[in-house]
Amino acid sequence: MSTPEATPAGNFIHDIIDADLASGKVQQVITRFPPEPNGYLHIGHAKSICLNFGIAAKYQGRCHLRFDDTNPTKEEQEFIDSIMEDVRWLGFDWGEHLYFASDYFEQLYAWAVELIQAGKAYVCDLSADEVRQYRGTLTEPGKESPYRTRSVEENLELFGRMRAGEFPDGSKTLRAKIDMASPNLNLRDPALYRIRRAHHARTGDKWCIYPMYDWAHGQSDSIERITHSICTLEFENHRPLYDWFLDNLPVPAHPQQIEFARLNLTYTVMSKRMLRELVETSQVEGWDDPRMPTLAGLRRRGFTPASLRAFAERIGVSKRESLVDVTLLENAVRDDLNANARRVMGVLRPLKVVVENWPEGKVEQLDAPYHPEKPEMGSRKVPFTRELYIEREDFMEEPAKKFFRLSPGKEVRLRWAYFLKCESVVKDEAGEIVELRCTIDPESKGGTPPDGRKVKGTLHWVSAEHAVEAEVRLYDRLFNHENPAAGGDYKAHLNPSSLERLKGRLEPSLERAKGGEHFQFERQGYFFADPKLSKDGAPVFNRVVTLRDTWAKIAGKE
RNA sequence: UGGGGCAUCGUCUAAAGGCAGGACUGAGGACUUUGAAUCCUCCUAUCUAGGUUCGAAUCCUAGUGCCCCAGCCA
């Protein structure tokens, strides 16, 4: 069991566990994360993973990884693999406690037989349509199935033949005999088994009957001696059924189901259906597209496991449905990368600068520290030459109020280099600025002139001759609506400019950047060398998140 | 309209009858070789109406609003 960081800050589930420990109801806390392998994990799952593994760590218990693989028509090995990879990447370790609900199929079958013997389950021949008719509605009770009164012997025989494959798919179900008049629809004789000739990723063609979620989940929890079975709010209505099974079966333990509110994040969608649709309709480049809220996507974008854990910690856990502001996530990754990412310089939209008083051909290697607060991170050399690029938006011919970057006659500092003064502006026939003629103060080498004069602006820059050209991908939110799933047509809210690809001019050290490395491009944001796209000597950078931009705020107000 | 849940700053989330606290956001300032980071200051909340109580976010009553449930999905 790994424990990434100490994580107190309690929630209502911790309170329940504290009470159970205090009363002696449980000695060791055991939780589980139970994904269905029918899709990729997303940040909502990360909340659950952090909760369950976090509890195990806090109480020195353990957390199992259990795949809820009871529906072979939807589940695939690809998803099993990706889920394990994602949980590990997030920083959690289930040790030897990897389980599959399908491991329990035999035991589940035996319990079903016992339920039949106890007169509490029966084989029903109603079609799916008929079952729906018989179920009643929210306000009216259901009708009992005509097959409800079959004898134990007949049920046993029929159930055995269901398993043996004697009946066609969908022709029969095994149902619990509970109460067709219950106001809780889950208790109106729920199906336990359906007949489905489908190849299962783990059991192959051994079975043609498969257990339903409700029948499998609680018993699986019990087999694994889970003490606290934590799930999302929509399963609250299932808890009476969860308990009914455990109360009516000779199970080894009766775990406690606890529900919490799932995560919703602004400017994205979280439903598996919608995410799948985005992938299948090529709105994104795949499950791991850096704009996706999947763990694979966030990982490729450059989010760190620590930042996701910190985010989970900050949003807390409760039963209130909420829509968490995505800036919380963005700030979590800024915090992590601010502390740990090397600073480098890269110009995204270049504007040429000619330093008139710098000799042609002269190259000076200047020392530039990698982190302003962590000298132990070392430094690299950046070449200074007569022709440079600066950021286009760092120059204004007619400066706005409070603009203290470069403009005609004004002086700024080039980071780690010299003070630079703009002498004149060169334009093309169309009136576009194509070049700046400037001079530097040779006395100001390193960035501090001996006369002690100050400048308000410091600019990043790169030597034109030495610049490495690399693809830089500027990612923005996938949707331009705070809650795209709310209205119905979420695709109408897709942000058309969620990806901008451009050719950056980067400082030479970046040519050696390896896929998987993080950087701060100073004054721009945090970037990540895409592990999938980067090649040796040809990195591709994803923008994880911009830096906070006070200037944009000021400029926006003017 | 049956049943199950949930209502606290803009957003999340604490407070188990005793000063409504924290984080993020926002506003202002200090510092700054990143308009970043850091530091300081400040603003903003108990769904409504009654009741119990010396005292209510918390207990009671009656409302209101939102979410979930009619898969042989999970």
Coordinates of C-alpha atoms in Angstrom, one line a residue, chain A residues 33-278:
Chain A
F33 CA -12.4 0.4 -6.1
P34 CA -14.7 -1.5 -8.4
P35 CA -14.6 -0.3 -12.0
E36 CA -16.5 -1.9 -14.8
P37 CA -14.0 -2.5 -17.6
N38 CA -16.1 -0.9 -20.3
G39 CA -14.3 2.4 -20.8
Y40 CA -11.4 4.5 -19.7
L41 CA -11.1 6.0 -16.2
H42 CA -11.8 9.7 -15.9
I43 CA -11.2 12.3 -13.2
G44 CA -14.4 11.4 -11.5
H45 CA -13.0 7.9 -11.0
A46 CA -9.8 9.5 -9.6
K47 CA -11.9 11.1 -6.9
S48 CA -13.2 7.6 -6.0
I49 CA -9.8 6.0 -6.2
C50 CA -8.3 8.7 -4.0
L51 CA -11.1 8.2 -1.5
N52 CA -10.9 4.5 -1.3
F53 CA -7.2 4.1 -1.3
G54 CA -6.9 7.2 0.8
I55 CA -9.1 5.6 3.5
A56 CA -7.0 2.4 3.4
A57 CA -3.9 4.4 3.9
K58 CA -5.3 6.6 6.7
Y59 CA -6.6 3.6 8.6
Q60 CA -3.7 1.3 7.8
G61 CA -6.1 -1.1 6.1
R62 CA -6.2 -2.0 2.5
C63 CA -8.0 -1.3 -0.7
H64 CA -8.8 -3.9 -3.3
L65 CA -9.0 -3.4 -7.1
R66 CA -11.9 -5.4 -8.2
F67 CA -13.3 -5.4 -11.7
D68 CA -17.0 -5.6 -11.9
D69 CA -17.0 -7.7 -15.0
T70 CA -20.5 -9.1 -15.0
N71 CA -21.6 -7.9 -18.5
P72 CA -19.4 -9.5 -21.2
T73 CA -21.2 -7.7 -24.0
K74 CA -19.7 -4.4 -23.0
E75 CA -16.4 -5.3 -21.4
E76 CA -13.0 -5.7 -22.9
Q77 CA -9.4 -6.6 -21.9
E78 CA -8.2 -3.3 -23.3
F79 CA -10.1 -1.5 -20.6
I80 CA -8.9 -3.8 -17.9
D81 CA -5.3 -3.0 -18.9
S82 CA -5.8 0.7 -19.1
I83 CA -7.6 0.9 -15.8
M84 CA -4.7 -0.9 -14.0
E85 CA -2.3 1.4 -15.6
D86 CA -4.2 4.5 -14.6
V87 CA -4.6 3.5 -11.0
R88 CA -0.9 2.7 -10.7
W89 CA -0.1 6.0 -12.4
L90 CA -2.2 7.9 -9.9
G91 CA 0.1 6.5 -7.3
F92 CA -1.9 3.6 -5.7
D93 CA -1.0 0.0 -5.2
W94 CA -3.5 -2.8 -4.6
G95 CA -0.7 -5.2 -3.8
E96 CA -1.9 -8.8 -4.3
H97 CA -5.5 -7.7 -3.9
L98 CA -6.5 -7.7 -7.5
Y99 CA -9.9 -9.4 -8.0
F100 CA -12.6 -9.9 -10.6
A101 CA -16.3 -10.4 -9.9
S102 CA -16.0 -13.2 -12.4
D103 CA -13.7 -15.0 -9.9
Y104 CA -16.9 -15.5 -7.9
F105 CA -19.3 -16.7 -10.5
E106 CA -19.2 -20.3 -9.1
Q107 CA -19.9 -19.1 -5.6
L108 CA -22.6 -16.7 -6.8
Y109 CA -24.2 -19.6 -8.6
A110 CA -24.2 -21.8 -5.5
W111 CA -25.8 -19.0 -3.5
A112 CA -28.4 -18.6 -6.1
V113 CA -29.2 -22.3 -5.7
E114 CA -29.5 -21.7 -2.0
L115 CA -31.8 -18.8 -2.5
I116 CA -34.0 -21.0 -4.7
Q117 CA -34.0 -23.7 -2.0
A118 CA -35.1 -21.2 0.5
G119 CA -38.0 -20.3 -1.7
K120 CA -36.7 -16.8 -2.3
A121 CA -35.9 -16.9 -6.0
Y122 CA -37.6 -18.3 -9.1
V123 CA -37.0 -18.8 -12.7
C124 CA -39.2 -16.4 -14.7
D125 CA -40.2 -16.9 -18.4
L126 CA -41.5 -13.4 -18.9
S127 CA -39.9 -11.5 -21.8
A128 CA -38.1 -8.2 -21.1
D129 CA -41.2 -6.4 -22.4
E130 CA -43.5 -8.3 -20.1
V131 CA -41.3 -7.7 -17.1
R132 CA -41.6 -4.1 -17.8
Q133 CA -45.4 -4.3 -17.9
Y134 CA -45.5 -6.3 -14.7
R135 CA -43.2 -4.0 -12.9
G136 CA -45.8 -1.2 -12.4
T137 CA -44.8 2.4 -12.3
L138 CA -43.4 4.8 -9.8
T139 CA -46.8 5.4 -8.3
E140 CA -48.5 2.0 -8.9
P141 CA -47.5 -1.4 -7.6
G142 CA -46.4 -4.1 -9.9
K143 CA -48.1 -7.5 -10.6
E144 CA -46.6 -10.8 -9.6
S145 CA -45.2 -12.9 -12.4
P146 CA -47.2 -16.0 -13.2
Y147 CA -44.0 -18.0 -12.8
R148 CA -43.5 -16.7 -9.3
T149 CA -45.1 -19.8 -7.7
R150 CA -43.1 -22.4 -9.4
S151 CA -41.9 -25.2 -7.0
V152 CA -38.5 -25.2 -5.6
E153 CA -37.8 -28.4 -7.5
E154 CA -38.9 -27.0 -10.8
N155 CA -36.9 -23.8 -10.2
L156 CA -33.8 -25.8 -9.4
E157 CA -34.2 -27.9 -12.5
L158 CA -34.8 -24.9 -14.7
F159 CA -31.9 -22.9 -13.3
G160 CA -29.6 -25.8 -13.9
R161 CA -30.7 -26.1 -17.4
M162 CA -30.3 -22.3 -17.9
R163 CA -26.7 -22.7 -16.9
A164 CA -26.4 -25.8 -19.2
G165 CA -27.4 -23.7 -22.1
E166 CA -30.7 -25.3 -22.9
F167 CA -32.6 -22.1 -23.3
P168 CA -32.1 -19.3 -25.8
D169 CA -30.7 -15.9 -24.8
G170 CA -33.2 -13.7 -23.1
S171 CA -35.8 -16.4 -22.7
K172 CA -35.6 -16.8 -18.9
T173 CA -34.2 -15.0 -15.9
L174 CA -33.7 -16.0 -12.3
R175 CA -35.4 -13.4 -10.1
A176 CA -35.5 -12.8 -6.4
K177 CA -38.9 -13.2 -4.8
I178 CA -39.2 -10.0 -2.8
D179 CA -42.2 -7.7 -3.1
M180 CA -43.9 -6.5 -6.3
A181 CA -45.6 -3.8 -4.4
S182 CA -42.5 -2.2 -2.9
P183 CA -42.2 1.5 -3.4
N184 CA -38.6 0.9 -4.2
L185 CA -38.6 -0.5 -7.7
N186 CA -35.3 -2.4 -7.1
L187 CA -37.2 -4.6 -4.7
R188 CA -39.9 -5.7 -7.2
D189 CA -38.4 -9.1 -7.9
P190 CA -35.1 -8.0 -9.4
A191 CA -33.3 -10.2 -12.0
L192 CA -30.4 -12.1 -10.7
Y193 CA -29.3 -13.8 -13.8
R194 CA -29.9 -13.4 -17.5
I195 CA -29.0 -15.7 -20.3
R196 CA -26.4 -14.3 -22.6
R197 CA -24.2 -16.2 -24.9
A198 CA -21.3 -13.8 -25.0
H199 CA -17.6 -14.4 -24.8
H200 CA -16.2 -13.1 -21.5
A201 CA -12.8 -11.6 -21.3
R202 CA -11.8 -13.8 -18.4
T203 CA -14.2 -16.8 -18.3
G204 CA -14.3 -17.3 -22.0
D205 CA -17.3 -19.4 -23.0
K206 CA -17.7 -21.2 -19.7
W207 CA -20.9 -19.4 -18.8
C208 CA -24.0 -18.5 -20.7
I209 CA -25.7 -17.0 -17.7
Y210 CA -24.3 -13.9 -16.1
P211 CA -25.1 -12.3 -12.8
M212 CA -26.6 -8.8 -12.5
Y213 CA -24.7 -6.0 -10.8
D214 CA -27.0 -6.1 -7.7
W215 CA -26.5 -9.8 -7.3
A216 CA -22.8 -9.8 -7.7
H217 CA -21.7 -6.6 -6.0
G218 CA -22.6 -7.1 -2.3
Q219 CA -21.6 -10.7 -2.3
S220 CA -18.3 -9.9 -3.9
D221 CA -17.8 -7.3 -1.1
S222 CA -18.7 -9.9 1.4
I223 CA -16.3 -12.5 0.0
E224 CA -13.5 -10.0 0.1
R225 CA -14.5 -8.9 3.7
I226 CA -14.9 -5.3 2.5
T227 CA -15.9 -3.3 5.5
H228 CA -17.0 -0.1 3.8
S229 CA -18.3 -0.4 0.3
I230 CA -18.3 3.1 -1.1
C231 CA -20.2 4.1 -4.2
T232 CA -22.0 7.0 -5.8
L233 CA -25.4 8.5 -4.9
E234 CA -27.4 6.8 -7.6
F235 CA -26.9 3.4 -5.8
E236 CA -28.6 4.7 -2.7
N237 CA -31.9 3.2 -4.0
H238 CA -30.1 -0.1 -4.3
R239 CA -28.9 -0.3 -0.7
P240 CA -32.0 -2.1 0.5
L241 CA -31.4 -4.8 -2.1
Y242 CA -27.7 -4.9 -1.3
D243 CA -28.7 -5.6 2.3
W244 CA -31.5 -8.0 1.5
F245 CA -29.2 -10.3 -0.3
L246 CA -26.6 -10.3 2.4
D247 CA -29.3 -10.8 5.0
N248 CA -30.8 -13.8 3.2
L249 CA -27.6 -15.6 2.3
P250 CA -25.0 -17.5 4.4
V251 CA -22.4 -14.9 3.5
P252 CA -19.3 -14.5 5.6
A253 CA -19.8 -10.8 6.3
H254 CA -22.1 -7.9 5.8
P255 CA -20.3 -4.9 4.5
Q256 CA -21.7 -1.4 4.8
Q257 CA -22.6 0.5 1.6
I258 CA -22.0 4.2 1.8
E259 CA -22.8 6.6 -1.0
F260 CA -21.2 9.9 -1.9
A261 CA -21.7 12.5 -4.7
R262 CA -19.9 11.9 -7.9
L263 CA -17.7 14.6 -9.4
N264 CA -18.9 17.1 -11.9
L265 CA -16.4 19.5 -13.4
T266 CA -17.1 22.7 -15.3
Y267 CA -16.5 22.9 -19.0
T268 CA -16.4 19.2 -19.5
V269 CA -18.5 16.1 -19.6
M270 CA -18.0 13.0 -17.5
S271 CA -20.5 10.5 -18.8
K272 CA -18.9 7.4 -20.4
R273 CA -21.5 7.6 -23.1
M274 CA -20.5 11.2 -24.1
L275 CA -16.8 10.5 -23.8
R276 CA -17.2 7.5 -26.0
E277 CA -19.2 9.5 -28.5
L278 CA -16.5 12.2 -28.6

